Coordinates of C-alpha atoms in Angstrom, one line a residue:
M1 CA 136.4 139.6 52.6
E2 CA 136.8 135.9 52.6
I3 CA 140.2 134.5 51.8
F4 CA 141.3 130.9 51.4
Y5 CA 144.4 131.3 53.5
T6 CA 142.4 131.3 56.8
A7 CA 140.5 128.1 55.7
M8 CA 143.8 126.4 54.9
E9 CA 145.4 127.4 58.2
N10 CA 142.4 126.3 60.2
T11 CA 142.2 122.9 58.5
L12 CA 145.9 122.2 59.1
A13 CA 145.6 123.2 62.8
R14 CA 142.6 120.9 63.1
M15 CA 144.6 118.0 61.6
I16 CA 147.6 118.6 64.0
L17 CA 145.2 118.7 66.9
F18 CA 143.6 115.5 65.8
L19 CA 147.0 113.7 65.4
N20 CA 148.2 115.0 68.8
T21 CA 145.1 114.0 70.7
K22 CA 144.6 110.6 69.0
Q23 CA 148.3 109.8 69.1
K24 CA 148.2 108.3 65.7
M25 CA 150.7 109.4 63.1
D26 CA 148.4 108.5 60.2
V27 CA 147.4 111.3 57.9
S28 CA 145.2 108.8 55.9
I29 CA 142.6 108.9 58.7
R30 CA 139.4 110.0 57.0
W31 CA 138.7 112.9 59.2
A32 CA 142.2 114.3 59.0
C33 CA 142.2 114.0 55.2
P34 CA 138.7 113.5 53.8
D35 CA 138.4 112.4 50.2
C36 CA 142.2 112.3 49.7
I37 CA 143.8 110.3 47.0
Q38 CA 145.9 107.8 49.1
S39 CA 148.9 108.0 46.8
S40 CA 149.1 111.7 47.5
L41 CA 149.6 111.2 51.2
W42 CA 153.2 110.5 51.8
M43 CA 155.2 110.4 55.1
D44 CA 158.7 109.2 55.9
E45 CA 158.5 105.7 57.5
D46 CA 160.3 106.9 60.7
L47 CA 157.3 109.2 61.4
L48 CA 154.7 106.5 61.1
V49 CA 156.0 104.5 64.2
L50 CA 156.2 107.4 66.6
E51 CA 154.5 107.1 70.0
N52 CA 154.0 109.6 72.9
F53 CA 154.6 112.6 70.7
M54 CA 153.8 116.2 70.4
I55 CA 153.7 118.0 67.0
F56 CA 154.3 121.7 67.0
T57 CA 154.2 123.6 63.7
A58 CA 155.9 126.9 62.9
S59 CA 157.0 129.1 60.0
P60 CA 154.0 128.4 57.7
A61 CA 154.3 129.9 54.2
Y62 CA 151.1 130.3 52.2
S63 CA 150.5 130.1 48.5
L64 CA 147.5 129.9 46.2
A65 CA 147.2 128.0 42.9
S66 CA 149.9 128.8 40.4
G67 CA 151.8 127.2 37.6
R68 CA 154.1 125.6 40.1
H69 CA 151.3 123.5 41.7
P70 CA 148.3 123.7 39.4
D71 CA 146.6 120.6 40.9
C72 CA 145.9 122.4 44.3
D73 CA 143.9 125.5 45.0
G74 CA 146.4 126.4 47.7
M75 CA 149.4 125.1 49.7
I76 CA 151.0 125.5 53.1
S77 CA 154.7 124.7 53.6
C78 CA 155.8 124.6 57.3
D79 CA 158.1 123.2 59.9
A80 CA 156.8 120.5 62.2
Y81 CA 158.9 119.8 65.3
I82 CA 158.0 116.4 66.7
Y83 CA 159.0 115.8 70.3
H84 CA 158.6 112.1 71.3
I85 CA 159.4 110.0 74.3
L86 CA 161.7 107.0 74.0
K87 CA 162.4 104.3 76.5
E88 CA 165.9 103.0 76.3
E89 CA 166.9 99.4 76.9
N90 CA 168.4 100.3 80.3
G91 CA 165.0 101.7 81.4
V92 CA 166.1 105.4 81.1
N93 CA 163.5 107.7 79.5
T94 CA 164.6 110.1 76.9
C95 CA 162.9 112.7 74.6
G96 CA 163.8 112.8 71.0
L97 CA 163.2 115.6 68.5
K98 CA 162.5 115.2 64.8
I99 CA 162.8 118.4 62.8
T100 CA 160.4 117.7 59.9
R101 CA 159.0 119.5 56.9
M102 CA 155.4 119.4 55.8
D103 CA 153.9 120.5 52.4
V104 CA 150.1 120.3 52.3
G105 CA 147.9 120.9 49.3
F106 CA 144.3 122.0 49.6
E107 CA 141.1 122.0 47.5
N108 CA 138.7 124.8 47.8
R109 CA 135.2 123.4 48.2
G110 CA 132.8 126.3 48.7
G111 CA 135.3 128.1 50.9
K112 CA 136.2 125.0 52.9
A113 CA 139.8 123.8 52.7
V114 CA 139.9 120.1 52.1
I115 CA 143.4 118.5 52.3
Q116 CA 144.3 117.1 48.9
S117 CA 147.9 116.1 49.3
I118 CA 150.5 115.8 52.1
H119 CA 154.3 115.3 51.8
W120 CA 155.8 115.1 55.3
Y121 CA 159.4 114.1 55.8
T122 CA 162.2 114.2 58.3
V123 CA 164.9 116.8 57.8
Q124 CA 167.1 115.6 60.8
D125 CA 167.0 114.1 64.3
M126 CA 168.5 115.8 67.3
E127 CA 170.2 113.6 70.0
P128 CA 167.7 112.7 72.7
W129 CA 167.7 114.5 76.1
I130 CA 167.6 112.3 79.2
Y131 CA 164.7 112.6 81.7
A132 CA 165.8 112.8 85.3
C133 CA 162.5 111.3 86.4
D134 CA 159.5 109.6 84.8
P135 CA 158.1 112.0 82.2
G136 CA 154.6 110.9 82.9
F137 CA 153.3 111.6 79.4
S138 CA 149.9 113.3 79.7
G139 CA 148.5 113.4 76.3
M140 CA 145.1 115.0 76.2
E141 CA 141.5 113.8 76.4
M142 CA 139.1 116.6 75.5
D143 CA 135.8 116.8 73.8
V144 CA 137.0 118.1 70.5
P145 CA 134.3 118.2 67.8
F146 CA 136.3 116.4 65.1
E147 CA 133.3 114.7 63.6
T148 CA 131.3 117.9 63.4
I149 CA 130.9 119.0 59.8
S150 CA 130.7 122.8 60.1
E151 CA 130.7 125.7 57.7
P152 CA 134.1 127.4 57.2
V153 CA 135.0 129.9 59.9
P154 CA 134.8 133.4 58.3
S155 CA 138.2 134.9 57.7
E156 CA 137.4 138.0 59.8
I157 CA 136.5 135.8 62.8
F158 CA 139.5 133.4 62.4
C159 CA 141.9 136.3 62.3
A160 CA 140.3 138.1 65.2
V161 CA 140.5 134.9 67.3
K162 CA 144.1 134.3 66.3
K163 CA 145.1 137.9 67.3
Q164 CA 143.3 137.6 70.6
I165 CA 145.2 134.4 71.4
N166 CA 148.6 135.7 70.5
R167 CA 148.3 139.1 72.0
I168 CA 148.8 137.8 75.6
W169 CA 152.0 136.0 74.5
D170 CA 153.6 138.9 72.5
R171 CA 155.8 139.9 75.4
L172 CA 158.4 138.5 77.8
E173 CA 156.1 137.6 80.6
I174 CA 156.9 137.9 84.3
N175 CA 155.2 136.2 87.2
S176 CA 153.1 139.3 88.1
D177 CA 151.1 139.0 84.8
E178 CA 147.7 137.9 85.8
K179 CA 146.6 137.2 82.2
I180 CA 149.1 134.4 82.1
K181 CA 148.7 133.1 85.6
N182 CA 144.9 132.8 85.3
I183 CA 145.2 130.5 82.3
F184 CA 146.9 127.9 84.4
Q185 CA 145.4 128.4 87.8
V186 CA 142.2 126.5 87.1
A187 CA 140.5 123.5 88.8
G188 CA 141.0 120.2 87.0
N189 CA 144.2 121.2 85.3
R190 CA 146.1 117.9 85.0
I191 CA 149.5 118.7 86.2
G192 CA 150.0 115.9 88.8
A193 CA 151.2 116.3 92.3
A194 CA 153.2 119.2 93.7
G195 CA 156.8 119.2 92.4
D196 CA 155.9 117.1 89.3
T197 CA 156.0 120.1 87.1
P198 CA 158.2 123.2 87.2
W199 CA 155.4 125.5 88.3
A200 CA 153.4 123.2 90.5
A201 CA 152.0 124.9 93.6
G202 CA 150.3 121.7 94.8
G203 CA 147.0 120.0 93.8
S204 CA 145.7 121.2 90.6
E205 CA 147.1 124.8 90.4
L206 CA 150.1 126.3 88.8
S207 CA 152.2 129.2 90.0
L208 CA 154.5 130.7 87.4
A209 CA 157.7 131.3 89.3
G210 CA 159.9 133.6 87.3
P211 CA 160.1 134.8 83.7
A212 CA 158.1 132.7 81.2
I213 CA 158.1 132.8 77.4
G214 CA 155.2 131.2 75.5
L215 CA 155.3 130.2 71.9
T216 CA 152.0 129.3 70.1
A217 CA 151.1 127.6 66.9
S218 CA 148.0 128.1 64.7
P219 CA 144.7 127.7 66.5
A220 CA 142.0 125.2 65.5
V221 CA 138.8 127.2 65.5
W222 CA 135.1 126.1 65.4
M223 CA 132.0 128.2 65.3
T224 CA 129.5 127.3 68.0
G225 CA 126.9 129.8 66.9
E226 CA 126.6 133.0 64.9
E227 CA 128.0 135.0 67.8
Q228 CA 130.3 132.3 69.5
A229 CA 133.5 130.5 68.7
Q230 CA 135.9 128.1 70.4
A231 CA 139.5 127.3 69.8
W232 CA 142.3 124.9 70.9
Y233 CA 145.9 125.9 70.4
P234 CA 149.3 124.6 71.5
A235 CA 151.6 126.6 73.7
E236 CA 155.3 125.8 74.4
L237 CA 156.4 127.4 77.7
F238 CA 160.0 128.2 78.7
C239 CA 160.4 129.1 82.4
L240 CA 163.5 129.5 84.6
A241 CA 163.5 127.5 87.8
G242 CA 165.9 127.5 90.7
A243 CA 167.6 130.3 92.7
P244 CA 169.2 133.0 90.6
E245 CA 172.4 132.8 92.6
G246 CA 172.5 129.0 92.3
H247 CA 171.9 126.2 89.8
Q248 CA 169.1 127.1 87.4
V249 CA 167.3 125.1 84.7
V250 CA 165.0 126.0 81.8
C251 CA 161.8 124.1 82.2
R252 CA 160.0 123.4 79.0
C253 CA 156.3 122.2 78.8
F254 CA 153.7 121.9 76.1
Y255 CA 150.1 122.8 76.8
Y256 CA 147.0 122.8 74.8
V257 CA 144.9 125.8 75.7
Y258 CA 141.1 125.9 75.3
C259 CA 139.3 129.2 74.9
T260 CA 135.9 130.5 74.0
F261 CA 134.9 133.8 72.4
V262 CA 131.7 135.9 71.9
R263 CA 131.0 138.8 69.7
D264 CA 130.9 142.0 71.7
R265 CA 130.4 145.5 70.4
G266 CA 131.6 144.7 67.0
G267 CA 134.7 142.8 68.2
W268 CA 135.4 139.4 69.7
R269 CA 136.0 139.0 73.4
R270 CA 137.6 136.0 75.1
T271 CA 135.3 134.5 77.8
T272 CA 137.0 131.3 78.9
Q273 CA 140.6 130.1 78.8
W274 CA 142.3 127.2 80.5
A275 CA 145.3 125.0 79.8
T276 CA 145.9 121.2 79.9
L277 CA 149.5 119.9 80.3
F278 CA 150.4 117.8 77.3
L279 CA 154.1 117.0 77.5
R280 CA 156.9 118.1 79.7
L281 CA 160.4 118.0 78.1
P282 CA 163.5 117.2 80.1
D283 CA 164.9 120.3 82.0
T284 CA 167.9 121.8 80.3
P285 CA 170.7 123.6 82.2
Y286 CA 170.6 127.4 82.2
H287 CA 174.0 129.0 81.8
R288 CA 173.6 132.7 82.6
G289 CA 174.9 134.9 79.8
K290 CA 175.7 132.0 77.4
H291 CA 175.2 132.5 73.6
Y292 CA 173.8 136.0 73.7
D293 CA 171.5 135.3 76.6
K294 CA 169.5 138.4 77.5
I295 CA 167.0 137.3 80.1
S296 CA 169.5 137.4 82.9
A297 CA 170.2 141.1 82.2
D298 CA 166.8 142.4 81.1
M299 CA 163.6 140.8 82.3
L300 CA 161.3 143.7 81.4
P301 CA 158.2 142.9 79.5
W302 CA 158.0 143.9 75.9
T303 CA 155.1 144.5 73.6
L304 CA 154.3 146.1 70.3
E305 CA 153.9 149.4 72.1
N306 CA 151.2 150.5 69.7
E307 CA 147.5 150.6 69.9
S308 CA 145.5 147.5 69.1
M309 CA 144.1 148.0 65.6
P310 CA 140.4 146.8 65.4
E311 CA 140.5 146.7 61.6
N312 CA 141.3 143.3 60.0
Y313 CA 143.2 143.0 56.8
P314 CA 143.5 139.2 56.5
E315 CA 145.1 139.0 53.1
D316 CA 147.7 141.6 54.0
S317 CA 148.5 139.8 57.3
Y318 CA 149.3 136.6 55.4
A319 CA 151.4 138.5 52.9
I320 CA 153.4 139.8 55.8
E321 CA 153.7 136.4 57.4
N322 CA 155.1 135.1 54.1
I323 CA 157.8 137.8 54.3
I324 CA 159.1 136.7 57.7
N325 CA 158.9 133.0 56.7
G326 CA 160.9 133.9 53.6
W327 CA 163.6 135.1 56.0
V328 CA 163.7 131.9 58.1
Y329 CA 163.8 129.7 55.0
G330 CA 166.5 132.0 53.5
C331 CA 168.6 131.4 56.6
R332 CA 168.5 127.6 55.8
R333 CA 169.4 128.1 52.1
G334 CA 172.1 130.7 52.4
R335 CA 170.0 133.1 50.4
L336 CA 169.5 136.1 52.6
C337 CA 170.9 138.5 50.0
E338 CA 168.1 137.3 47.7
F339 CA 165.7 137.9 50.5
Y340 CA 166.9 141.5 50.7
E341 CA 166.4 142.1 47.0
T342 CA 162.9 140.7 47.1
Y343 CA 161.5 142.1 50.4
M344 CA 163.6 145.1 51.5
K345 CA 164.9 146.8 48.4
N346 CA 162.7 149.8 47.3
C347 CA 163.6 153.4 46.4
G348 CA 160.7 154.6 48.6
F349 CA 162.6 154.1 51.9
T350 CA 166.0 153.5 53.4
P351 CA 165.9 150.0 55.1
E352 CA 167.3 149.4 58.5
M353 CA 168.4 146.2 60.3
W354 CA 169.4 145.6 63.9
I355 CA 170.4 142.0 64.7
K356 CA 171.2 142.4 68.4
S357 CA 173.4 139.3 68.8
Q358 CA 175.8 141.3 70.9
G359 CA 173.2 143.3 72.8
E360 CA 173.3 147.1 72.9
K361 CA 176.8 147.3 71.5
T362 CA 175.6 145.6 68.2
P363 CA 175.6 148.3 65.5
K364 CA 172.4 149.2 63.8
L365 CA 172.7 148.9 60.0
G366 CA 171.2 151.4 57.6
G367 CA 171.0 151.3 53.9
E368 CA 171.7 148.7 51.2
K369 CA 175.5 148.6 51.5
E370 CA 175.7 147.8 55.2
I371 CA 172.8 145.4 55.2
L372 CA 174.0 143.4 52.2
H373 CA 177.5 143.2 53.7
K374 CA 176.0 141.6 56.8
L375 CA 173.8 139.2 54.9
S376 CA 176.7 138.2 52.7
E377 CA 178.6 137.2 55.8
M378 CA 175.6 135.2 57.0
D379 CA 175.2 133.5 53.6
A380 CA 178.8 132.5 53.6
N381 CA 178.3 130.4 56.7
Y382 CA 175.9 128.1 54.9
H383 CA 177.1 124.7 53.8
P384 CA 174.9 122.2 52.0
G385 CA 173.2 119.8 54.4
M386 CA 174.3 121.8 57.5
Y387 CA 171.1 123.6 58.1
T388 CA 170.5 126.3 60.6
F389 CA 166.9 126.5 61.9
H390 CA 165.2 129.8 62.7
T391 CA 161.4 129.5 63.2
A392 CA 158.6 132.0 63.3
A393 CA 155.9 131.4 65.9
T394 CA 153.2 133.4 67.7
P395 CA 152.6 136.0 64.9
L396 CA 151.0 139.2 66.0
I397 CA 150.5 141.7 63.2
E398 CA 149.0 145.2 63.6
I399 CA 148.1 147.0 60.4
S400 CA 147.3 150.7 60.3
A401 CA 143.8 151.9 59.7
D402 CA 144.6 152.9 56.2
G403 CA 146.1 149.5 55.5
Q404 CA 149.5 151.0 54.3
S405 CA 151.8 150.3 57.2
A406 CA 152.2 147.5 59.8
T407 CA 154.2 146.3 62.8
G408 CA 154.7 142.6 63.4
T409 CA 156.2 140.4 66.1
W410 CA 157.2 136.8 66.2
F411 CA 159.1 134.5 68.5
D412 CA 162.0 132.5 67.1
H413 CA 163.0 129.1 68.5
S414 CA 166.4 129.1 66.9
A415 CA 169.0 126.3 66.5
T416 CA 172.2 127.5 64.8
N417 CA 174.6 124.9 63.3
L418 CA 178.1 125.3 64.8
S419 CA 179.9 122.8 62.5
G420 CA 181.9 125.4 60.7
G421 CA 181.3 123.5 57.5
D422 CA 183.0 120.3 58.8
S423 CA 181.1 117.8 56.7
G424 CA 182.9 114.9 58.3
A425 CA 181.8 115.6 61.8
E426 CA 179.4 113.1 63.3
R427 CA 178.2 115.0 66.3
I428 CA 177.5 118.6 65.5
P429 CA 176.5 121.1 68.2
Y430 CA 173.7 123.6 67.8
M431 CA 173.4 126.9 69.6
V432 CA 169.8 127.1 70.8
F433 CA 167.8 130.1 72.2
V434 CA 164.5 131.7 72.0
A435 CA 164.5 135.1 70.3
R436 CA 162.1 137.7 69.1
Y437 CA 161.4 139.5 65.9
R438 CA 159.9 143.0 65.7
H439 CA 159.6 144.4 62.2
H440 CA 158.0 147.4 60.5
F441 CA 156.4 147.1 57.0
Q442 CA 155.1 149.5 54.3
K443 CA 152.8 148.8 51.4
I444 CA 154.1 150.4 48.3
D445 CA 152.2 150.1 45.0
G446 CA 150.3 147.2 46.3
T447 CA 153.3 145.2 47.6
W448 CA 154.5 144.8 51.2
Y449 CA 158.1 145.6 52.0
L450 CA 160.1 145.1 55.3
T451 CA 161.5 148.5 56.2
D452 CA 162.9 148.0 59.7
F453 CA 164.2 144.6 60.7
F454 CA 164.8 143.9 64.4
W455 CA 165.9 140.6 66.0
E456 CA 167.0 140.0 69.6
P457 CA 167.9 136.8 71.6
L458 CA 166.1 136.4 74.9
I459 CA 167.0 133.1 76.6
S460 CA 169.7 130.7 75.9
L461 CA 169.3 126.9 76.2
D462 CA 171.9 124.2 76.4
D463 CA 173.3 123.1 73.1
W464 CA 171.5 120.5 71.0
I465 CA 173.5 117.8 69.3
F466 CA 172.9 116.6 65.7
D467 CA 174.2 113.0 65.6
R468 CA 174.7 112.3 61.9
K469 CA 175.4 108.7 62.4
H470 CA 172.1 107.9 64.1
S471 CA 169.9 110.5 62.4
A472 CA 167.2 109.8 59.8
G473 CA 166.2 112.5 57.3
Q474 CA 167.2 114.6 54.4
A475 CA 170.3 116.1 56.1
V476 CA 172.2 112.8 56.1
R477 CA 171.3 111.9 52.5
E478 CA 173.9 112.2 49.9
N479 CA 171.8 114.6 47.9
A480 CA 170.9 116.9 50.8
G481 CA 172.0 120.0 49.0
L482 CA 170.1 123.2 49.6
Y483 CA 167.2 123.3 51.9
P484 CA 164.1 122.7 49.7
E485 CA 162.1 125.5 48.2
A486 CA 158.6 126.1 49.6
F487 CA 155.9 124.6 47.3
S488 CA 158.4 122.9 45.0
L489 CA 157.0 119.6 43.6
D490 CA 160.4 118.1 42.6
I491 CA 161.9 118.0 46.1
Y492 CA 160.6 114.5 46.9
S493 CA 163.0 112.8 44.6
C494 CA 165.3 112.6 47.6
K495 CA 163.0 110.2 49.5

């Protein structure tokens, strides 16, 4: 069954790939937004001047036409983290981070999603990190078929390719995993000389040294024949470097990964996969055991632990993605109790929740009373304009053969505001780590519910700093208020 969600996701992924490869923050480019009304393409001015950047999207929420946005056939509302290199007056290179929000409207033209409107604005800036050496921004030069006018990628094929891509990243990888190593150990991989990157083994090969976590965003997929497809997708890698008993750092790099697929015995098989380094971020100190760090104590791989389901239920998969994205947006608005009422409350089951912020000694919650007490405490920590950012990346959703139950995992690149509500503070620390979600779902009377919620931090990074005095964006505006609702058309009054 064809659904418009896949067409929208693919079009947005192609646009992000186009902007990253062309290094032009201009959504009015005809390919990126064909036949758009220029007045409907709106970006914050601070985004238009960016150079040497990498855009990484996460936490997409999907919606079809409704009374809230009748002029579009569908919309995507998502986070877009933009990492960009800055050269200071003293010659020191730094890397800034803009946390931005993007709302994109689409028109359905015979199953093809055409971008109709874009509102893209800065939420806040994080204080830049200093490079210890020349970052050597790579960018990417690849033969991407942007000008090719192709038919929409069938929903079944897009979802199968997306699942194949994310399956190898759905665990905490270790250096013995050949699936990961083989992606990067290819001739012609542009990683520079030995020592220039955290996993450089010399020449043009990489050697993953130690645990690595990879986060992915939506793939851009093209059909190259009735039985062949190709895709480009971004991957953000986190890897520990240095001796365990000495000074260690977390190395962070962005890659674009290219892969090809062929139809094989009713399914889709990956035939080629290789990676190109796009941007290396400054290394960040690794403090063993800081902020719920787990990787130092438990480096075992993890996975869904259930059999791969060959059946595809695309519409159900997007409904489940919307549930987890409802959680991450609820964290920003202080409305997690409302999330419970919408997505977890049903007399057909007793919900469970395990937020393992304190490891194994964290109690597992069961039933409405215990869960609402926890969520009420979390909601109480919200203060207008003091946003906490949880993000959902690398979705892998397995739905049972009968379509009535599901298991899903995501990675969460989290940044928790530690201001304590001090609205007068100018430099606000953020607790940063990569975590994982693993949830169970049931479909009851045609509606999906989250029955078992699991969240666990994996690796802690050094704190980020939100410098209110030097930040652009919504968070420093007088009417910051609650974090905007997804798909709300009146949120742009703050620009």
